[in-house]
Amino acid sequence: METYLKNILNQQKQANLYRTPKIHEKTFLNFSNNDYLGLANHPSLKATWQQAADKYGIGSGGSHLISGHTAAHHELETTLAAYTNRKRALLFSNGYMANLGVITSLVGRHDAIFLDKLNHASLIDAALLSRAKIHRYPHNDISHLAKLLAKSSAKHKLIITDGVFSMDGDIALLADIVEIANKYQAWLMVDDAHGLGVIGNNGGGSLEMYNLDAENVPILMGTLGKAFGVFGAFVAGSELLIETLIQSARSYIYTTALPPALAATIKTSITIAKQEQWRRQHLHELIKYFRSNAAKLKIPLMNSITPIQGIIIGDSKSATAASEALYEQGIIVTAIRPPTVPQGTARLRITFSALHDKKQVDELLAALVKII
Ligand SMILES: *Cc1c(COP(=O)(O)O)cnc(C)c1O
């Protein structure tokens, strides 16, 4: 086995695809963080965490259906339902598990799933685990999706898309997808991990941007470790959807509930994300500032209005070298390589936070100009 593993790892190294988690020892200017609203270090979140730990202790002590479900979890679920304008919401330990749970609960062998080519890996894994027939359509190619739906004779059809695509930063064509879903009587699920809290006038995500409700998009999944700065995930929808998940989502049933103090902290975070509009406003000002100045400096950007701004480099070796050159200048911008992104599209993935300021964006631009 050791020989086999060594060979596999060597191949990864030779292809410039080897990955290592890194601890950053000194202070860097970080443009590779999903803490879009800058809530991860918020004093109110820290205070809630400490108070709730005093009240509830640390571990939940069990799964939700055994003894791990507390008032803190319940209140958070109510808050999440209100935040997303839905009847109910159900907490999961993380986004990966939420996607596994909801998709395997809703479809099986005689059904079909329709996925955008750029959907998050957890959605692809969930689709595989469900045993439904999988159809993947080219990124945001709605006419291709329509053709696949027209041809399918599956009992149930489930369309799944990211709201904001995690590596490109562009937004799904949700209005068109809703129309197609209605036409072909398909169910629609949106994973809005990078949209909730960030886009839409009130941070309601990609659905708010398109003015879509629970009738248009019956299954909404969101994460709590990105814009909300904490950890965890949820699915929001109708009474019947959530009751179904409680009965059958295995990644909900067979796992320990989140620590109650974490649930309490997320609730505080949701409240602040909603109230403190300046965070979104400032974030979007920074994005505009970055994009207009990058254009002046002829830095080629992808088409995105979200905090995720990619610069395609092409091959993995050059992308890694660009990231390392920035690192030497004190700036963290991670290189994203295959298989996270398609072959030949290795890139720098820049993300902005409400805690950045224009001077820091200038620093980033100055550093980018030197290496692009
Ligand atoms: C991050 C992410 C997930 C996974 O969420 P975690 O809570 O980090 O497990 C799922 N879907 C998308 C689109 C994501 O970006």
PDB file of N, CA, C and O and ligand atoms in Angstrom, residues 34 36 92-99 118-123 161-167 191-195 221-226 231-234 308 349, ligand 1:
ATOM      1  N   ASN A  34     -13.700  33.375   3.061  1.00  0.00           N
ATOM      2  CA  ASN A  34     -15.133  33.460   2.742  1.00  0.00           C
ATOM      3  C   ASN A  34     -15.925  34.245   3.793  1.00  0.00           C
ATOM      4  O   ASN A  34     -17.148  34.247   3.780  1.00  0.00           O
ATOM      5  N   TYR A  36     -17.226  37.001   4.178  1.00  0.00           N
ATOM      6  CA  TYR A  36     -17.518  38.172   3.339  1.00  0.00           C
ATOM      7  C   TYR A  36     -17.980  39.393   4.115  1.00  0.00           C
ATOM      8  O   TYR A  36     -17.717  40.516   3.727  1.00  0.00           O
ATOM      9  N   PHE A  92     -28.023  21.594   9.724  1.00  0.00           N
ATOM     10  CA  PHE A  92     -27.110  20.471   9.484  1.00  0.00           C
ATOM     11  C   PHE A  92     -25.731  20.880  10.000  1.00  0.00           C
ATOM     12  O   PHE A  92     -25.458  22.061  10.190  1.00  0.00           O
ATOM     13  N   SER A  93     -24.849  19.892  10.185  1.00  0.00           N
ATOM     14  CA  SER A  93     -23.528  20.215  10.714  1.00  0.00           C
ATOM     15  C   SER A  93     -22.718  21.078   9.758  1.00  0.00           C
ATOM     16  O   SER A  93     -21.935  21.914  10.188  1.00  0.00           O
ATOM     17  N   ASN A  94     -22.879  20.857   8.474  1.00  0.00           N
ATOM     18  CA  ASN A  94     -22.170  21.694   7.494  1.00  0.00           C
ATOM     19  C   ASN A  94     -22.863  21.560   6.144  1.00  0.00           C
ATOM     20  O   ASN A  94     -23.784  20.744   5.977  1.00  0.00           O
ATOM     21  N   GLY A  95     -22.370  22.340   5.186  1.00  0.00           N
ATOM     22  CA  GLY A  95     -23.007  22.382   3.882  1.00  0.00           C
ATOM     23  C   GLY A  95     -22.886  21.066   3.130  1.00  0.00           C
ATOM     24  O   GLY A  95     -23.806  20.650   2.419  1.00  0.00           O
ATOM     25  N   TYR A  96     -21.753  20.441   3.293  1.00  0.00           N
ATOM     26  CA  TYR A  96     -21.531  19.162   2.618  1.00  0.00           C
ATOM     27  C   TYR A  96     -22.605  18.157   3.071  1.00  0.00           C
ATOM     28  O   TYR A  96     -23.238  17.472   2.261  1.00  0.00           O
ATOM     29  N   MET A  97     -22.830  18.104   4.344  1.00  0.00           N
ATOM     30  CA  MET A  97     -23.805  17.149   4.886  1.00  0.00           C
ATOM     31  C   MET A  97     -25.248  17.565   4.572  1.00  0.00           C
ATOM     32  O   MET A  97     -26.113  16.707   4.376  1.00  0.00           O
ATOM     33  N   ALA A  98     -25.508  18.859   4.536  1.00  0.00           N
ATOM     34  CA  ALA A  98     -26.851  19.323   4.183  1.00  0.00           C
ATOM     35  C   ALA A  98     -27.187  18.856   2.764  1.00  0.00           C
ATOM     36  O   ALA A  98     -28.277  18.339   2.500  1.00  0.00           O
ATOM     37  N   ASN A  99     -26.241  19.036   1.862  1.00  0.00           N
ATOM     38  CA  ASN A  99     -26.487  18.624   0.481  1.00  0.00           C
ATOM     39  C   ASN A  99     -26.671  17.116   0.363  1.00  0.00           C
ATOM     40  O   ASN A  99     -27.566  16.640  -0.329  1.00  0.00           O
ATOM     41  N   LEU A 118     -20.607  23.437 -13.209  1.00  0.00           N
ATOM     42  CA  LEU A 118     -19.740  24.074 -12.215  1.00  0.00           C
ATOM     43  C   LEU A 118     -20.287  23.980 -10.786  1.00  0.00           C
ATOM     44  O   LEU A 118     -19.785  24.639  -9.888  1.00  0.00           O
ATOM     45  N   ASN A 119     -21.303  23.146 -10.598  1.00  0.00           N
ATOM     46  CA  ASN A 119     -21.829  22.980  -9.235  1.00  0.00           C
ATOM     47  C   ASN A 119     -20.749  22.513  -8.260  1.00  0.00           C
ATOM     48  O   ASN A 119     -19.815  21.809  -8.636  1.00  0.00           O
ATOM     49  N   HIS A 120     -20.947  22.879  -7.000  1.00  0.00           N
ATOM     50  CA  HIS A 120     -20.022  22.502  -5.936  1.00  0.00           C
ATOM     51  C   HIS A 120     -19.885  20.971  -5.814  1.00  0.00           C
ATOM     52  O   HIS A 120     -20.852  20.234  -6.019  1.00  0.00           O
ATOM     53  N   ALA A 121     -18.688  20.524  -5.444  1.00  0.00           N
ATOM     54  CA  ALA A 121     -18.387  19.094  -5.338  1.00  0.00           C
ATOM     55  C   ALA A 121     -19.370  18.349  -4.436  1.00  0.00           C
ATOM     56  O   ALA A 121     -19.728  17.196  -4.707  1.00  0.00           O
ATOM     57  N   SER A 122     -19.842  19.001  -3.386  1.00  0.00           N
ATOM     58  CA  SER A 122     -20.764  18.310  -2.461  1.00  0.00           C
ATOM     59  C   SER A 122     -22.085  17.972  -3.143  1.00  0.00           C
ATOM     60  O   SER A 122     -22.731  16.981  -2.793  1.00  0.00           O
ATOM     61  N   LEU A 123     -22.497  18.777  -4.110  1.00  0.00           N
ATOM     62  CA  LEU A 123     -23.738  18.503  -4.842  1.00  0.00           C
ATOM     63  C   LEU A 123     -23.540  17.313  -5.778  1.00  0.00           C
ATOM     64  O   LEU A 123     -24.437  16.476  -5.947  1.00  0.00           O
ATOM     65  N   THR A 161     -28.733  23.863  -8.664  1.00  0.00           N
ATOM     66  CA  THR A 161     -27.686  24.803  -9.067  1.00  0.00           C
ATOM     67  C   THR A 161     -27.145  25.567  -7.872  1.00  0.00           C
ATOM     68  O   THR A 161     -27.855  25.780  -6.885  1.00  0.00           O
ATOM     69  N   ASP A 162     -25.882  25.966  -7.953  1.00  0.00           N
ATOM     70  CA  ASP A 162     -25.355  26.955  -7.013  1.00  0.00           C
ATOM     71  C   ASP A 162     -26.077  28.269  -7.322  1.00  0.00           C
ATOM     72  O   ASP A 162     -26.410  28.530  -8.486  1.00  0.00           O
ATOM     73  N   GLY A 163     -26.304  29.104  -6.330  1.00  0.00           N
ATOM     74  CA  GLY A 163     -26.834  30.448  -6.579  1.00  0.00           C
ATOM     75  C   GLY A 163     -25.718  31.326  -7.121  1.00  0.00           C
ATOM     76  O   GLY A 163     -25.806  31.900  -8.206  1.00  0.00           O
ATOM     77  N   VAL A 164     -24.630  31.405  -6.351  1.00  0.00           N
ATOM     78  CA  VAL A 164     -23.396  32.068  -6.788  1.00  0.00           C
ATOM     79  C   VAL A 164     -22.359  30.959  -6.950  1.00  0.00           C
ATOM     80  O   VAL A 164     -22.167  30.159  -6.033  1.00  0.00           O
ATOM     81  N   PHE A 165     -21.719  30.899  -8.102  1.00  0.00           N
ATOM     82  CA  PHE A 165     -20.767  29.810  -8.343  1.00  0.00           C
ATOM     83  C   PHE A 165     -19.467  30.082  -7.595  1.00  0.00           C
ATOM     84  O   PHE A 165     -18.884  31.155  -7.718  1.00  0.00           O
ATOM     85  N   SER A 166     -19.034  29.065  -6.836  1.00  0.00           N
ATOM     86  CA  SER A 166     -18.017  29.306  -5.816  1.00  0.00           C
ATOM     87  C   SER A 166     -16.637  29.639  -6.361  1.00  0.00           C
ATOM     88  O   SER A 166     -15.861  30.300  -5.691  1.00  0.00           O
ATOM     89  N   MET A 167     -16.307  29.201  -7.555  1.00  0.00           N
ATOM     90  CA  MET A 167     -14.967  29.448  -8.081  1.00  0.00           C
ATOM     91  C   MET A 167     -14.952  30.502  -9.191  1.00  0.00           C
ATOM     92  O   MET A 167     -13.907  31.017  -9.549  1.00  0.00           O
ATOM     93  N   ASP A 191     -28.356  25.966  -4.003  1.00  0.00           N
ATOM     94  CA  ASP A 191     -27.339  26.014  -2.951  1.00  0.00           C
ATOM     95  C   ASP A 191     -26.778  27.433  -2.983  1.00  0.00           C
ATOM     96  O   ASP A 191     -26.046  27.794  -3.905  1.00  0.00           O
ATOM     97  N   ASP A 192     -27.156  28.226  -1.985  1.00  0.00           N
ATOM     98  CA  ASP A 192     -26.757  29.639  -2.012  1.00  0.00           C
ATOM     99  C   ASP A 192     -25.655  29.958  -0.997  1.00  0.00           C
ATOM    100  O   ASP A 192     -25.647  31.013  -0.359  1.00  0.00           O
ATOM    101  N   ALA A 193     -24.713  29.048  -0.884  1.00  0.00           N
ATOM    102  CA  ALA A 193     -23.610  29.185   0.076  1.00  0.00           C
ATOM    103  C   ALA A 193     -22.896  30.529  -0.042  1.00  0.00           C
ATOM    104  O   ALA A 193     -22.509  31.126   0.963  1.00  0.00           O
ATOM    105  N   HIS A 194     -22.710  31.017  -1.271  1.00  0.00           N
ATOM    106  CA  HIS A 194     -21.962  32.273  -1.457  1.00  0.00           C
ATOM    107  C   HIS A 194     -22.858  33.466  -1.748  1.00  0.00           C
ATOM    108  O   HIS A 194     -22.371  34.564  -2.007  1.00  0.00           O
ATOM    109  N   GLY A 195     -24.164  33.247  -1.730  1.00  0.00           N
ATOM    110  CA  GLY A 195     -25.077  34.352  -2.037  1.00  0.00           C
ATOM    111  C   GLY A 195     -25.749  34.921  -0.787  1.00  0.00           C
ATOM    112  O   GLY A 195     -25.864  36.135  -0.632  1.00  0.00           O
ATOM    113  N   MET A 221     -30.769  25.787   0.157  1.00  0.00           N
ATOM    114  CA  MET A 221     -29.725  25.377   1.097  1.00  0.00           C
ATOM    115  C   MET A 221     -28.780  26.559   1.291  1.00  0.00           C
ATOM    116  O   MET A 221     -28.467  27.281   0.339  1.00  0.00           O
ATOM    117  N   GLY A 222     -28.380  26.798   2.533  1.00  0.00           N
ATOM    118  CA  GLY A 222     -27.429  27.878   2.811  1.00  0.00           C
ATOM    119  C   GLY A 222     -26.390  27.409   3.812  1.00  0.00           C
ATOM    120  O   GLY A 222     -26.629  26.467   4.577  1.00  0.00           O
ATOM    121  N   THR A 223     -25.239  28.068   3.804  1.00  0.00           N
ATOM    122  CA  THR A 223     -24.204  27.700   4.774  1.00  0.00           C
ATOM    123  C   THR A 223     -23.993  28.833   5.770  1.00  0.00           C
ATOM    124  O   THR A 223     -24.341  29.983   5.507  1.00  0.00           O
ATOM    125  N   LEU A 224     -23.424  28.504   6.900  1.00  0.00           N
ATOM    126  CA  LEU A 224     -23.279  29.469   7.996  1.00  0.00           C
ATOM    127  C   LEU A 224     -21.816  29.760   8.307  1.00  0.00           C
ATOM    128  O   LEU A 224     -21.502  30.520   9.207  1.00  0.00           O
ATOM    129  N   GLY A 225     -20.934  29.154   7.540  1.00  0.00           N
ATOM    130  CA  GLY A 225     -19.490  29.352   7.749  1.00  0.00           C
ATOM    131  C   GLY A 225     -18.880  30.337   6.772  1.00  0.00           C
ATOM    132  O   GLY A 225     -17.675  30.559   6.785  1.00  0.00           O
ATOM    133  N   LYS A 226     -19.691  30.915   5.910  1.00  0.00           N
ATOM    134  CA  LYS A 226     -19.148  31.866   4.932  1.00  0.00           C
ATOM    135  C   LYS A 226     -19.556  33.282   5.342  1.00  0.00           C
ATOM    136  O   LYS A 226     -19.009  33.799   6.298  1.00  0.00           O
ATOM    137  N   PHE A 231     -20.173  28.585  11.331  1.00  0.00           N
ATOM    138  CA  PHE A 231     -20.008  27.180  10.937  1.00  0.00           C
ATOM    139  C   PHE A 231     -21.399  26.584  10.835  1.00  0.00           C
ATOM    140  O   PHE A 231     -22.301  27.002  11.540  1.00  0.00           O
ATOM    141  N   GLY A 232     -21.578  25.592   9.968  1.00  0.00           N
ATOM    142  CA  GLY A 232     -22.864  24.918   9.904  1.00  0.00           C
ATOM    143  C   GLY A 232     -23.611  25.232   8.619  1.00  0.00           C
ATOM    144  O   GLY A 232     -23.098  25.959   7.759  1.00  0.00           O
ATOM    145  N   ALA A 233     -24.802  24.665   8.491  1.00  0.00           N
ATOM    146  CA  ALA A 233     -25.592  24.869   7.280  1.00  0.00           C
ATOM    147  C   ALA A 233     -27.051  24.545   7.559  1.00  0.00           C
ATOM    148  O   ALA A 233     -27.389  24.017   8.634  1.00  0.00           O
ATOM    149  N   PHE A 234     -27.906  24.864   6.615  1.00  0.00           N
ATOM    150  CA  PHE A 234     -29.329  24.587   6.808  1.00  0.00           C
ATOM    151  C   PHE A 234     -30.018  24.395   5.466  1.00  0.00           C
ATOM    152  O   PHE A 234     -29.511  24.787   4.421  1.00  0.00           O
ATOM    153  N   ILE A 308     -16.377  37.191  -5.073  1.00  0.00           N
ATOM    154  CA  ILE A 308     -15.454  36.211  -5.654  1.00  0.00           C
ATOM    155  C   ILE A 308     -14.988  36.727  -7.011  1.00  0.00           C
ATOM    156  O   ILE A 308     -15.791  36.861  -7.939  1.00  0.00           O
ATOM    157  N   ARG A 349      -7.973  33.053  -7.080  1.00  0.00           N
ATOM    158  CA  ARG A 349      -9.336  33.367  -6.626  1.00  0.00           C
ATOM    159  C   ARG A 349      -9.232  34.384  -5.498  1.00  0.00           C
ATOM    160  O   ARG A 349      -8.775  34.077  -4.407  1.00  0.00           O
TER     161      ARG A 349
HETATM  162  C1  LIG B   1     -18.693  25.783   0.926  1.00  0.00           C
HETATM  163  C2  LIG B   1     -19.777  25.207   0.109  1.00  0.00           C
HETATM  164  C3  LIG B   1     -20.475  24.079   0.534  1.00  0.00           C
HETATM  165  C4  LIG B   1     -20.059  23.310   1.754  1.00  0.00           C
HETATM  166  O1  LIG B   1     -20.373  23.997   2.914  1.00  0.00           O
HETATM  167  P1  LIG B   1     -19.570  23.664   4.261  1.00  0.00           P
HETATM  168  O2  LIG B   1     -20.452  24.195   5.316  1.00  0.00           O
HETATM  169  O3  LIG B   1     -18.270  24.370   4.150  1.00  0.00           O
HETATM  170  O4  LIG B   1     -19.431  22.178   4.310  1.00  0.00           O
HETATM  171  C5  LIG B   1     -21.531  23.646  -0.206  1.00  0.00           C
HETATM  172  N1  LIG B   1     -21.894  24.272  -1.354  1.00  0.00           N
HETATM  173  C6  LIG B   1     -21.229  25.340  -1.812  1.00  0.00           C
HETATM  174  C7  LIG B   1     -21.659  25.988  -3.082  1.00  0.00           C
HETATM  175  C8  LIG B   1     -20.143  25.844  -1.094  1.00  0.00           C
HETATM  176  O5  LIG B   1     -19.463  26.874  -1.563  1.00  0.00           O
END
